[in-house]
Amino acid sequence: MRAVLPLLCAAACLLGARAVSPSEKFHFKSWMVQHKKTYSSGEYHHRLQTFVSNRRKIHAHNRGNHTFKMALNQFSDMNFDEFKSQYLWSEPQNCSATKSNYLRGKGPYPTSVDWRKKGNFVSPVKNQGGCGSCWTFSTTGALESAVAIASGKMLSLAEQQLVDCAQAFNNYGCKGGLPSQAFEYILYNKGIMGEDAYPYQGKDGTCKFQPEKAIAFVKDVVNITSYDEKAMVEAVALYNPVSFAFEVTNDFLSYKSGIYSSTSCHQTADKVNHAVLAVGYGEEKGTPYWIVKNSWGPQWGMNGYFLIERGKNMCGLAACASYPIPLV
Ligand SMILES: *[C@@H]1O[C@H](CO)[C@@H](O)[C@H](O)[C@H]1NC(C)=O
Ligand SMILES: *[C@@H]1O[C@H](CO)[C@@H](O)[C@H](O)[C@H]1NC(C)=O
Ligand SMILES: *[C@@H]1O[C@H](CO)[C@@H](O)[C@H](O)[C@H]1NC(C)=O
């Protein structure tokens, strides 16, 4: 009889059968208030289960020896499949099709760079909401910075124009797209409007671009490919922030702080599913990292930013980087 008990326990643990405790229920209710969530009574149970399972994973991760910490955030009532269908590219973006036209020099480069500290060169973190439009935020973020560096003017540019109008350049609105293709669209379309004139809706719509209201323009597009992460370092060190894409996997959603590093993501161009903006880089205790601006609002991660390990093509981040040369 005695020998059977541990087995039963092991089986129950494997099945995840640990019941939801009153304290966990309490935490869920506070989280619902904090994030202004309401559910139908049928959905409540499913969300509670998902939240509790995410919360237990976060605590287990934080007890382990990892280079980054996790925390609850606005995504904590979703499992990864639900998250993926709302926030990430539903179609893989074959960014390996992009040819490189970046010529890398020899260096050396500063050991750390942070465009947020060099002046008013990085716009505030925005929030894409439940639309796979990360690529539009990576695009506007890069162009906003490039314009600010070239002209001293900080603009806020219209993601919704890219969602609605950039289809002819292989972009798919809320289903995904690539910053390099969006820069090409802005170049050939002759400009992009401001956030105020073309406000963000977070869903697909019809194109309402008015050429006379364009406030930012692109002269050329620089693509850095062939997994040349050193070229990304050089571009960020010498010129401006750089747009890149990488593969988001389950463990990234609850990122809170520290240097993100993963063994579960892939490293190839056909697996990347999220575009962001590298605004700097550095090194901590021998681990090099990128400083990255995300588009999940200022509450997520470190005030909307995250650090990711640098120098290993982590999660395919060097597969398809690019930046625009603004016309100012
Ligand atoms: C934690 O991880 C670091 C880096 O991988 C390692 O150097 C250190 O020895 C680990 N510490 C413990 C307590 O396992
Ligand atoms: C991606 O593009 C490259 C270059 O055009 C092509 O060789 C490759 O077959 C494409 N891969 C997929 C999965 O479409
Ligand atoms: C840069 O990438 C875009 C999108 O993939 C492509 O259309 C463009 O031709 C590339 N530019 C160069 C100079 O290769």
mmCIF file of C-alpha atoms and ligand atoms in Angstrom:
data_model
loop_
_atom_site.group_PDB
_atom_site.id
_atom_site.type_symbol
_atom_site.label_atom_id
_atom_site.label_comp_id
_atom_site.label_asym_id
_atom_site.label_seq_id
_atom_site.Cartn_x
_atom_site.Cartn_y
_atom_site.Cartn_z
ATOM 1 C CA MET A 1 0.000 0.000 0.000
ATOM 2 C CA ARG A 2 2.760 2.362 0.992
ATOM 3 C CA ALA A 3 4.568 1.940 -2.329
ATOM 4 C CA VAL A 4 1.489 2.950 -4.292
ATOM 5 C CA LEU A 5 1.119 6.375 -2.705
ATOM 6 C CA PRO A 6 4.080 8.181 -4.325
ATOM 7 C CA LEU A 7 2.974 6.862 -7.705
ATOM 8 C CA LEU A 8 -0.515 8.213 -7.264
ATOM 9 C CA CYS A 9 0.887 11.531 -6.254
ATOM 10 C CA ALA A 10 3.263 11.643 -9.225
ATOM 11 C CA ALA A 11 0.422 10.854 -11.611
ATOM 12 C CA ALA A 12 -1.801 13.521 -10.097
ATOM 13 C CA CYS A 13 0.972 16.118 -10.337
ATOM 14 C CA LEU A 14 1.652 15.225 -13.943
ATOM 15 C CA LEU A 15 -2.011 15.672 -14.783
ATOM 16 C CA GLY A 16 -1.907 19.087 -13.206
ATOM 17 C CA ALA A 17 -4.675 18.079 -10.850
ATOM 18 C CA ARG A 18 -3.633 20.359 -8.011
ATOM 19 C CA ALA A 19 -6.835 22.157 -7.129
ATOM 20 C CA VAL A 20 -7.101 25.930 -7.342
ATOM 21 C CA SER A 21 -6.561 27.302 -3.839
ATOM 22 C CA PRO A 22 -8.612 30.135 -2.294
ATOM 23 C CA SER A 23 -5.496 32.315 -2.380
ATOM 24 C CA GLU A 24 -5.071 31.671 -6.110
ATOM 25 C CA LYS A 25 -8.725 32.576 -6.663
ATOM 26 C CA PHE A 26 -8.153 35.780 -4.719
ATOM 27 C CA HIS A 27 -5.096 36.657 -6.850
ATOM 28 C CA PHE A 28 -7.117 36.052 -10.006
ATOM 29 C CA LYS A 29 -9.890 38.387 -8.814
ATOM 30 C CA SER A 30 -7.376 41.163 -7.991
ATOM 31 C CA TRP A 31 -5.713 40.656 -11.363
ATOM 32 C CA MET A 32 -9.153 40.945 -13.062
ATOM 33 C CA VAL A 33 -9.770 44.267 -11.289
ATOM 34 C CA GLN A 34 -6.290 45.558 -12.121
ATOM 35 C CA HIS A 35 -6.692 44.705 -15.812
ATOM 36 C CA LYS A 36 -10.412 45.608 -15.995
ATOM 37 C CA LYS A 37 -11.410 42.118 -17.129
ATOM 38 C CA THR A 38 -14.933 40.713 -17.083
ATOM 39 C CA TYR A 39 -16.009 37.271 -18.262
ATOM 40 C CA SER A 40 -19.249 35.407 -18.846
ATOM 41 C CA SER A 41 -19.810 32.780 -16.143
ATOM 42 C CA GLY A 42 -18.957 30.027 -18.640
ATOM 43 C CA GLU A 43 -15.637 31.653 -19.555
ATOM 44 C CA TYR A 44 -14.658 32.508 -15.985
ATOM 45 C CA HIS A 45 -13.723 28.941 -15.086
ATOM 46 C CA HIS A 46 -11.515 28.480 -18.154
ATOM 47 C CA ARG A 47 -9.749 31.832 -17.549
ATOM 48 C CA LEU A 48 -9.223 31.028 -13.869
ATOM 49 C CA GLN A 49 -7.609 27.678 -14.767
ATOM 50 C CA THR A 50 -5.350 29.306 -17.376
ATOM 51 C CA PHE A 51 -4.365 32.126 -15.023
ATOM 52 C CA VAL A 52 -3.504 29.726 -12.208
ATOM 53 C CA SER A 53 -1.439 27.533 -14.508
ATOM 54 C CA ASN A 54 0.454 30.604 -15.826
ATOM 55 C CA ARG A 55 0.981 31.916 -12.289
ATOM 56 C CA ARG A 56 2.428 28.606 -11.103
ATOM 57 C CA LYS A 57 4.795 28.525 -14.100
ATOM 58 C CA ILE A 58 5.936 32.084 -13.326
ATOM 59 C CA HIS A 59 6.686 31.202 -9.688
ATOM 60 C CA ALA A 60 8.543 28.032 -10.689
ATOM 61 C CA HIS A 61 10.607 29.975 -13.231
ATOM 62 C CA ASN A 62 11.490 32.693 -10.709
ATOM 63 C CA ARG A 63 12.643 30.076 -8.189
ATOM 64 C CA GLY A 64 15.061 28.692 -10.808
ATOM 65 C CA ASN A 65 18.430 30.062 -11.853
ATOM 66 C CA HIS A 66 17.584 32.106 -14.968
ATOM 67 C CA THR A 67 18.943 35.305 -16.515
ATOM 68 C CA PHE A 68 15.458 36.856 -16.571
ATOM 69 C CA LYS A 69 12.437 37.142 -14.268
ATOM 70 C CA MET A 70 8.784 36.577 -15.103
ATOM 71 C CA ALA A 71 5.673 38.310 -13.765
ATOM 72 C CA LEU A 72 1.928 38.452 -14.293
ATOM 73 C CA ASN A 73 0.807 40.923 -16.970
ATOM 74 C CA GLN A 74 -2.140 41.645 -19.263
ATOM 75 C CA PHE A 75 -1.680 38.271 -21.027
ATOM 76 C CA SER A 76 -1.871 36.111 -17.894
ATOM 77 C CA ASP A 77 -5.375 34.728 -18.599
ATOM 78 C CA MET A 78 -4.349 33.372 -22.027
ATOM 79 C CA ASN A 79 -2.615 30.222 -23.105
ATOM 80 C CA PHE A 80 0.014 30.478 -25.831
ATOM 81 C CA ASP A 81 -2.265 29.369 -28.681
ATOM 82 C CA GLU A 82 -4.815 32.032 -27.794
ATOM 83 C CA PHE A 83 -2.070 34.644 -27.571
ATOM 84 C CA LYS A 84 -0.544 33.562 -30.874
ATOM 85 C CA SER A 85 -3.784 33.867 -32.797
ATOM 86 C CA GLN A 86 -4.411 37.413 -31.515
ATOM 87 C CA TYR A 87 -0.987 39.038 -31.297
ATOM 88 C CA LEU A 88 1.515 37.251 -33.510
ATOM 89 C CA TRP A 89 1.834 36.722 -37.244
ATOM 90 C CA SER A 90 -0.576 33.998 -38.268
ATOM 91 C CA GLU A 91 1.273 33.511 -41.557
ATOM 92 C CA PRO A 92 5.030 32.914 -41.410
ATOM 93 C CA GLN A 93 6.825 35.853 -43.018
ATOM 94 C CA ASN A 94 9.578 34.594 -45.270
ATOM 95 C CA CYS A 95 12.043 37.328 -44.526
ATOM 96 C CA SER A 96 14.957 35.379 -46.017
ATOM 97 C CA ALA A 97 13.719 36.675 -49.368
ATOM 98 C CA THR A 98 15.211 40.049 -48.398
ATOM 99 C CA LYS A 99 18.651 40.660 -49.868
ATOM 100 C CA SER A 100 21.261 42.476 -47.812
ATOM 101 C CA ASN A 101 22.541 45.843 -48.987
ATOM 102 C CA TYR A 102 24.434 46.709 -45.814
ATOM 103 C CA LEU A 103 28.207 46.982 -46.004
ATOM 104 C CA ARG A 104 29.791 46.325 -42.642
ATOM 105 C CA GLY A 105 32.962 48.110 -41.553
ATOM 106 C CA LYS A 106 35.574 46.797 -39.175
ATOM 107 C CA GLY A 107 34.791 48.534 -35.902
ATOM 108 C CA PRO A 108 35.632 48.790 -33.065
ATOM 109 C CA TYR A 109 32.304 49.915 -31.591
ATOM 110 C CA PRO A 110 31.366 51.231 -28.154
ATOM 111 C CA THR A 111 30.701 48.482 -25.581
ATOM 112 C CA SER A 112 27.253 49.940 -24.938
ATOM 113 C CA VAL A 113 24.777 52.234 -26.708
ATOM 114 C CA ASP A 114 21.325 53.425 -25.625
ATOM 115 C CA TRP A 115 19.505 55.797 -27.989
ATOM 116 C CA ARG A 116 17.022 56.640 -25.198
ATOM 117 C CA LYS A 117 19.846 58.334 -23.313
ATOM 118 C CA LYS A 118 21.514 60.142 -26.212
ATOM 119 C CA GLY A 119 18.677 62.669 -26.550
ATOM 120 C CA ASN A 120 15.015 62.718 -27.553
ATOM 121 C CA PHE A 121 15.447 60.005 -30.163
ATOM 122 C CA VAL A 122 13.018 57.257 -29.128
ATOM 123 C CA SER A 123 9.240 57.809 -29.046
ATOM 124 C CA PRO A 124 7.111 56.503 -26.136
ATOM 125 C CA VAL A 125 6.170 52.795 -26.125
ATOM 126 C CA LYS A 126 2.845 52.139 -27.915
ATOM 127 C CA ASN A 127 0.334 49.291 -27.647
ATOM 128 C CA GLN A 128 -0.721 47.197 -30.655
ATOM 129 C CA GLY A 129 -3.717 45.649 -28.867
ATOM 130 C CA GLY A 130 -5.218 42.404 -30.188
ATOM 131 C CA CYS A 131 -3.955 42.727 -33.787
ATOM 132 C CA GLY A 132 -0.828 41.120 -35.334
ATOM 133 C CA SER A 133 0.425 44.568 -36.305
ATOM 134 C CA CYS A 134 3.765 44.503 -34.443
ATOM 135 C CA TRP A 135 5.504 45.077 -37.789
ATOM 136 C CA THR A 136 3.790 48.486 -38.138
ATOM 137 C CA PHE A 137 5.025 49.577 -34.690
ATOM 138 C CA SER A 138 8.539 48.362 -35.408
ATOM 139 C CA THR A 139 8.363 50.374 -38.651
ATOM 140 C CA THR A 140 7.023 53.627 -37.162
ATOM 141 C CA GLY A 141 9.393 53.310 -34.186
ATOM 142 C CA ALA A 142 12.409 52.988 -36.502
ATOM 143 C CA LEU A 143 11.316 55.861 -38.755
ATOM 144 C CA GLU A 144 10.387 58.098 -35.803
ATOM 145 C CA SER A 145 13.894 57.571 -34.397
ATOM 146 C CA ALA A 146 15.635 58.006 -37.762
ATOM 147 C CA VAL A 147 13.757 61.288 -38.396
ATOM 148 C CA ALA A 148 14.511 62.527 -34.865
ATOM 149 C CA ILE A 149 18.222 61.739 -35.262
ATOM 150 C CA ALA A 150 18.377 63.393 -38.701
ATOM 151 C CA SER A 151 16.239 66.464 -37.997
ATOM 152 C CA GLY A 152 15.766 66.809 -34.234
ATOM 153 C CA LYS A 153 11.976 66.514 -34.677
ATOM 154 C CA MET A 154 10.117 63.795 -32.730
ATOM 155 C CA LEU A 155 7.002 62.726 -34.673
ATOM 156 C CA SER A 156 4.411 60.054 -33.950
ATOM 157 C CA LEU A 157 3.562 58.133 -37.122
ATOM 158 C CA ALA A 158 0.442 56.238 -38.215
ATOM 159 C CA GLU A 159 0.576 52.453 -37.761
ATOM 160 C CA GLN A 160 -3.021 52.245 -39.015
ATOM 161 C CA GLN A 161 -1.987 53.569 -42.435
ATOM 162 C CA LEU A 162 0.420 50.616 -42.735
ATOM 163 C CA VAL A 163 -2.248 48.161 -41.512
ATOM 164 C CA ASP A 164 -4.782 49.497 -44.063
ATOM 165 C CA CYS A 165 -2.650 50.428 -47.079
ATOM 166 C CA ALA A 166 0.600 48.416 -47.381
ATOM 167 C CA GLN A 167 -0.824 45.159 -48.865
ATOM 168 C CA ALA A 168 0.839 45.612 -52.266
ATOM 169 C CA PHE A 169 4.194 45.185 -50.492
ATOM 170 C CA ASN A 170 3.387 41.715 -49.097
ATOM 171 C CA ASN A 171 1.970 42.967 -45.822
ATOM 172 C CA TYR A 172 -1.246 41.585 -44.376
ATOM 173 C CA GLY A 173 -2.583 44.082 -41.849
ATOM 174 C CA CYS A 174 -3.437 42.390 -38.541
ATOM 175 C CA LYS A 175 -2.180 39.054 -39.923
ATOM 176 C CA GLY A 176 1.403 40.268 -40.228
ATOM 177 C CA GLY A 177 4.002 41.956 -42.368
ATOM 178 C CA LEU A 178 7.655 42.986 -42.353
ATOM 179 C CA PRO A 179 9.261 46.311 -41.451
ATOM 180 C CA SER A 180 11.525 46.114 -44.556
ATOM 181 C CA GLN A 181 8.423 45.788 -46.752
ATOM 182 C CA ALA A 182 6.681 48.586 -44.868
ATOM 183 C CA PHE A 183 9.680 50.900 -45.403
ATOM 184 C CA GLU A 184 9.458 50.069 -49.121
ATOM 185 C CA TYR A 185 5.746 50.916 -49.047
ATOM 186 C CA ILE A 186 6.449 54.305 -47.412
ATOM 187 C CA LEU A 187 9.213 54.969 -49.968
ATOM 188 C CA TYR A 188 7.048 54.228 -53.029
ATOM 189 C CA ASN A 189 3.810 55.517 -51.560
ATOM 190 C CA LYS A 190 5.492 58.853 -50.886
ATOM 191 C CA GLY A 191 5.087 59.197 -47.177
ATOM 192 C CA ILE A 192 3.240 58.339 -44.008
ATOM 193 C CA MET A 193 0.737 60.412 -42.032
ATOM 194 C CA GLY A 194 0.866 61.270 -38.334
ATOM 195 C CA GLU A 195 -0.792 59.304 -35.522
ATOM 196 C CA ASP A 196 -3.294 62.162 -34.866
ATOM 197 C CA ALA A 197 -4.372 62.461 -38.509
ATOM 198 C CA TYR A 198 -4.712 58.665 -38.964
ATOM 199 C CA PRO A 199 -5.428 57.196 -35.493
ATOM 200 C CA TYR A 200 -4.761 53.571 -34.558
ATOM 201 C CA GLN A 201 -7.805 51.255 -34.541
ATOM 202 C CA GLY A 202 -6.174 47.876 -33.907
ATOM 203 C CA LYS A 203 -8.167 46.142 -36.649
ATOM 204 C CA ASP A 204 -8.076 45.834 -40.437
ATOM 205 C CA GLY A 205 -9.696 48.698 -42.338
ATOM 206 C CA THR A 206 -9.805 50.389 -45.740
ATOM 207 C CA CYS A 207 -6.975 52.692 -46.786
ATOM 208 C CA LYS A 208 -7.567 56.352 -45.932
ATOM 209 C CA PHE A 209 -4.156 57.764 -46.858
ATOM 210 C CA GLN A 210 -4.168 61.445 -47.873
ATOM 211 C CA PRO A 211 -0.879 62.297 -49.635
ATOM 212 C CA GLU A 212 -1.058 65.995 -48.711
ATOM 213 C CA LYS A 213 -1.083 64.998 -45.014
ATOM 214 C CA ALA A 214 2.097 62.867 -45.146
ATOM 215 C CA ILE A 215 4.659 64.088 -42.579
ATOM 216 C CA ALA A 216 7.526 61.588 -42.874
ATOM 217 C CA PHE A 217 9.285 60.159 -45.934
ATOM 218 C CA VAL A 218 11.781 57.409 -46.752
ATOM 219 C CA LYS A 219 14.706 57.858 -49.163
ATOM 220 C CA ASP A 220 16.145 54.362 -48.996
ATOM 221 C CA VAL A 221 15.769 51.046 -47.169
ATOM 222 C CA VAL A 222 18.717 49.208 -45.662
ATOM 223 C CA ASN A 223 18.298 45.453 -45.167
ATOM 224 C CA ILE A 224 20.721 43.565 -42.949
ATOM 225 C CA THR A 225 20.356 39.842 -43.506
ATOM 226 C CA SER A 226 22.384 36.629 -43.710
ATOM 227 C CA TYR A 227 22.257 36.470 -39.899
ATOM 228 C CA ASP A 228 24.837 39.242 -39.605
ATOM 229 C CA GLU A 229 24.324 40.287 -35.992
ATOM 230 C CA LYS A 230 27.623 42.223 -36.013
ATOM 231 C CA ALA A 231 26.201 44.428 -38.753
ATOM 232 C CA MET A 232 23.203 45.106 -36.496
ATOM 233 C CA VAL A 233 25.586 46.176 -33.724
ATOM 234 C CA GLU A 234 27.416 48.486 -36.104
ATOM 235 C CA ALA A 235 24.184 50.024 -37.423
ATOM 236 C CA VAL A 236 22.861 50.673 -33.900
ATOM 237 C CA ALA A 237 26.247 52.036 -32.788
ATOM 238 C CA LEU A 238 26.831 54.317 -35.776
ATOM 239 C CA TYR A 239 23.443 55.233 -37.253
ATOM 240 C CA ASN A 240 20.112 54.546 -35.537
ATOM 241 C CA PRO A 241 17.804 51.966 -33.925
ATOM 242 C CA VAL A 242 17.175 48.886 -36.095
ATOM 243 C CA SER A 243 13.966 46.911 -36.718
ATOM 244 C CA PHE A 244 14.255 43.157 -36.320
ATOM 245 C CA ALA A 245 12.042 40.088 -36.002
ATOM 246 C CA PHE A 246 12.369 37.012 -33.777
ATOM 247 C CA GLU A 247 10.365 33.994 -32.661
ATOM 248 C CA VAL A 248 8.180 34.549 -29.600
ATOM 249 C CA THR A 249 7.569 31.350 -27.654
ATOM 250 C CA ASN A 250 5.510 30.687 -24.528
ATOM 251 C CA ASP A 251 8.154 31.750 -21.994
ATOM 252 C CA PHE A 252 8.437 35.249 -23.488
ATOM 253 C CA LEU A 253 4.864 36.374 -22.685
ATOM 254 C CA SER A 254 5.492 36.654 -18.946
ATOM 255 C CA TYR A 255 8.910 38.337 -19.304
ATOM 256 C CA LYS A 256 9.410 40.981 -16.627
ATOM 257 C CA SER A 257 13.114 41.930 -16.413
ATOM 258 C CA GLY A 258 16.644 40.703 -17.034
ATOM 259 C CA ILE A 259 18.198 39.226 -20.158
ATOM 260 C CA TYR A 260 15.776 37.013 -22.068
ATOM 261 C CA SER A 261 17.319 33.825 -23.378
ATOM 262 C CA SER A 262 15.530 30.712 -24.584
ATOM 263 C CA THR A 263 16.265 27.172 -25.645
ATOM 264 C CA SER A 264 12.756 26.549 -26.977
ATOM 265 C CA CYS A 265 12.723 29.027 -29.870
ATOM 266 C CA HIS A 266 14.062 28.442 -33.408
ATOM 267 C CA GLN A 267 16.735 30.489 -35.176
ATOM 268 C CA THR A 268 15.576 30.594 -38.777
ATOM 269 C CA ALA A 269 13.888 33.241 -40.903
ATOM 270 C CA ASP A 270 10.815 31.106 -41.569
ATOM 271 C CA LYS A 271 9.954 30.849 -37.832
ATOM 272 C CA VAL A 272 10.113 34.505 -36.736
ATOM 273 C CA ASN A 273 6.691 35.812 -35.693
ATOM 274 C CA HIS A 274 7.162 39.188 -33.993
ATOM 275 C CA ALA A 275 8.850 42.451 -35.041
ATOM 276 C CA VAL A 276 10.375 44.953 -32.590
ATOM 277 C CA LEU A 277 13.014 47.705 -32.438
ATOM 278 C CA ALA A 278 16.602 47.477 -31.125
ATOM 279 C CA VAL A 279 17.361 50.867 -29.519
ATOM 280 C CA GLY A 280 20.694 49.915 -27.983
ATOM 281 C CA TYR A 281 22.903 47.178 -26.604
ATOM 282 C CA GLY A 282 25.181 46.441 -23.674
ATOM 283 C CA GLU A 283 26.658 43.697 -21.544
ATOM 284 C CA GLU A 284 25.967 42.498 -18.003
ATOM 285 C CA LYS A 285 28.196 40.077 -16.092
ATOM 286 C CA GLY A 286 29.688 38.821 -19.343
ATOM 287 C CA THR A 287 26.337 38.361 -21.092
ATOM 288 C CA PRO A 288 25.849 40.707 -24.060
ATOM 289 C CA TYR A 289 22.295 41.908 -24.724
ATOM 290 C CA TRP A 290 20.097 44.046 -26.945
ATOM 291 C CA ILE A 291 17.830 46.773 -25.521
ATOM 292 C CA VAL A 292 14.529 46.335 -27.326
ATOM 293 C CA LYS A 293 11.373 48.426 -27.634
ATOM 294 C CA ASN A 294 8.227 46.296 -27.771
ATOM 295 C CA SER A 295 4.652 47.306 -28.707
ATOM 296 C CA TRP A 296 2.675 45.694 -25.875
ATOM 297 C CA GLY A 297 2.240 48.912 -23.885
ATOM 298 C CA PRO A 298 4.392 50.503 -21.150
ATOM 299 C CA GLN A 299 3.093 48.092 -18.438
ATOM 300 C CA TRP A 300 4.630 45.029 -20.090
ATOM 301 C CA GLY A 301 8.257 44.027 -19.298
ATOM 302 C CA MET A 302 10.620 46.831 -18.222
ATOM 303 C CA ASN A 303 8.400 49.856 -18.979
ATOM 304 C CA GLY A 304 7.555 48.302 -22.337
ATOM 305 C CA TYR A 305 11.154 47.246 -23.097
ATOM 306 C CA PHE A 306 13.053 43.972 -22.820
ATOM 307 C CA LEU A 307 16.650 42.782 -22.991
ATOM 308 C CA ILE A 308 17.496 39.741 -25.119
ATOM 309 C CA GLU A 309 20.788 37.891 -25.324
ATOM 310 C CA ARG A 310 23.047 39.238 -28.081
ATOM 311 C CA GLY A 311 25.620 37.501 -30.287
ATOM 312 C CA LYS A 312 23.867 34.122 -30.719
ATOM 313 C CA ASN A 313 21.119 34.937 -33.227
ATOM 314 C CA MET A 314 18.795 34.286 -30.280
ATOM 315 C CA CYS A 315 15.348 33.206 -31.567
ATOM 316 C CA GLY A 316 16.370 34.202 -35.109
ATOM 317 C CA LEU A 317 16.736 37.885 -34.229
ATOM 318 C CA ALA A 318 19.437 38.405 -36.865
ATOM 319 C CA ALA A 319 17.380 36.820 -39.661
ATOM 320 C CA CYS A 320 15.822 39.980 -41.046
ATOM 321 C CA ALA A 321 16.849 43.335 -39.656
ATOM 322 C CA SER A 322 16.343 46.621 -41.478
ATOM 323 C CA TYR A 323 16.126 50.384 -41.091
ATOM 324 C CA PRO A 324 14.979 53.327 -43.198
ATOM 325 C CA ILE A 325 17.001 56.300 -44.424
ATOM 326 C CA PRO A 326 14.609 59.203 -43.917
ATOM 327 C CA LEU A 327 14.110 61.998 -46.420
ATOM 328 C CA VAL A 328 14.358 65.169 -44.351
HETATM 329 C C1 LIG B 1 23.297 30.011 -12.081
HETATM 330 O O1 LIG B 1 23.615 30.168 -13.459
HETATM 331 C C2 LIG B 1 24.869 30.777 -13.701
HETATM 332 C C3 LIG B 1 25.002 31.048 -15.181
HETATM 333 O O2 LIG B 1 24.487 29.995 -15.960
HETATM 334 C C4 LIG B 1 25.982 29.903 -13.138
HETATM 335 O O3 LIG B 1 27.223 30.521 -13.353
HETATM 336 C C5 LIG B 1 25.732 29.712 -11.638
HETATM 337 O O4 LIG B 1 26.679 28.830 -11.127
HETATM 338 C C6 LIG B 1 24.332 29.159 -11.386
HETATM 339 N N1 LIG B 1 24.063 29.140 -9.969
HETATM 340 C C7 LIG B 1 23.459 28.128 -9.376
HETATM 341 C C8 LIG B 1 23.208 28.291 -7.917
HETATM 342 O O5 LIG B 1 23.134 27.114 -9.973
HETATM 343 C C1 LIG B 2 11.715 31.901 -48.797
HETATM 344 O O1 LIG B 2 12.343 32.715 -49.781
HETATM 345 C C2 LIG B 2 13.506 32.132 -50.327
HETATM 346 C C3 LIG B 2 14.160 33.153 -51.258
HETATM 347 O O2 LIG B 2 13.221 33.739 -52.118
HETATM 348 C C4 LIG B 2 13.098 30.845 -51.058
HETATM 349 O O3 LIG B 2 14.250 30.225 -51.587
HETATM 350 C C5 LIG B 2 12.425 29.902 -50.039
HETATM 351 O O4 LIG B 2 11.957 28.752 -50.706
HETATM 352 C C6 LIG B 2 11.257 30.580 -49.362
HETATM 353 N N1 LIG B 2 10.756 29.739 -48.282
HETATM 354 C C7 LIG B 2 9.452 29.585 -48.024
HETATM 355 C C8 LIG B 2 9.098 28.695 -46.880
HETATM 356 O O5 LIG B 2 8.576 30.162 -48.671
HETATM 357 C C1 LIG B 3 14.975 45.255 -48.792
HETATM 358 O O1 LIG B 3 13.887 44.438 -48.420
HETATM 359 C C2 LIG B 3 12.685 44.734 -49.103
HETATM 360 C C3 LIG B 3 11.587 43.885 -48.522
HETATM 361 O O2 LIG B 3 11.964 42.539 -48.419
HETATM 362 C C4 LIG B 3 12.879 44.469 -50.583
HETATM 363 O O3 LIG B 3 11.688 44.768 -51.294
HETATM 364 C C5 LIG B 3 14.003 45.355 -51.086
HETATM 365 O O4 LIG B 3 14.257 45.058 -52.458
HETATM 366 C C6 LIG B 3 15.264 45.134 -50.273
HETATM 367 N N1 LIG B 3 16.251 46.114 -50.667
HETATM 368 C C7 LIG B 3 17.405 45.787 -51.251
HETATM 369 C C8 LIG B 3 18.275 46.937 -51.622
HETATM 370 O O5 LIG B 3 17.717 44.639 -51.439
#
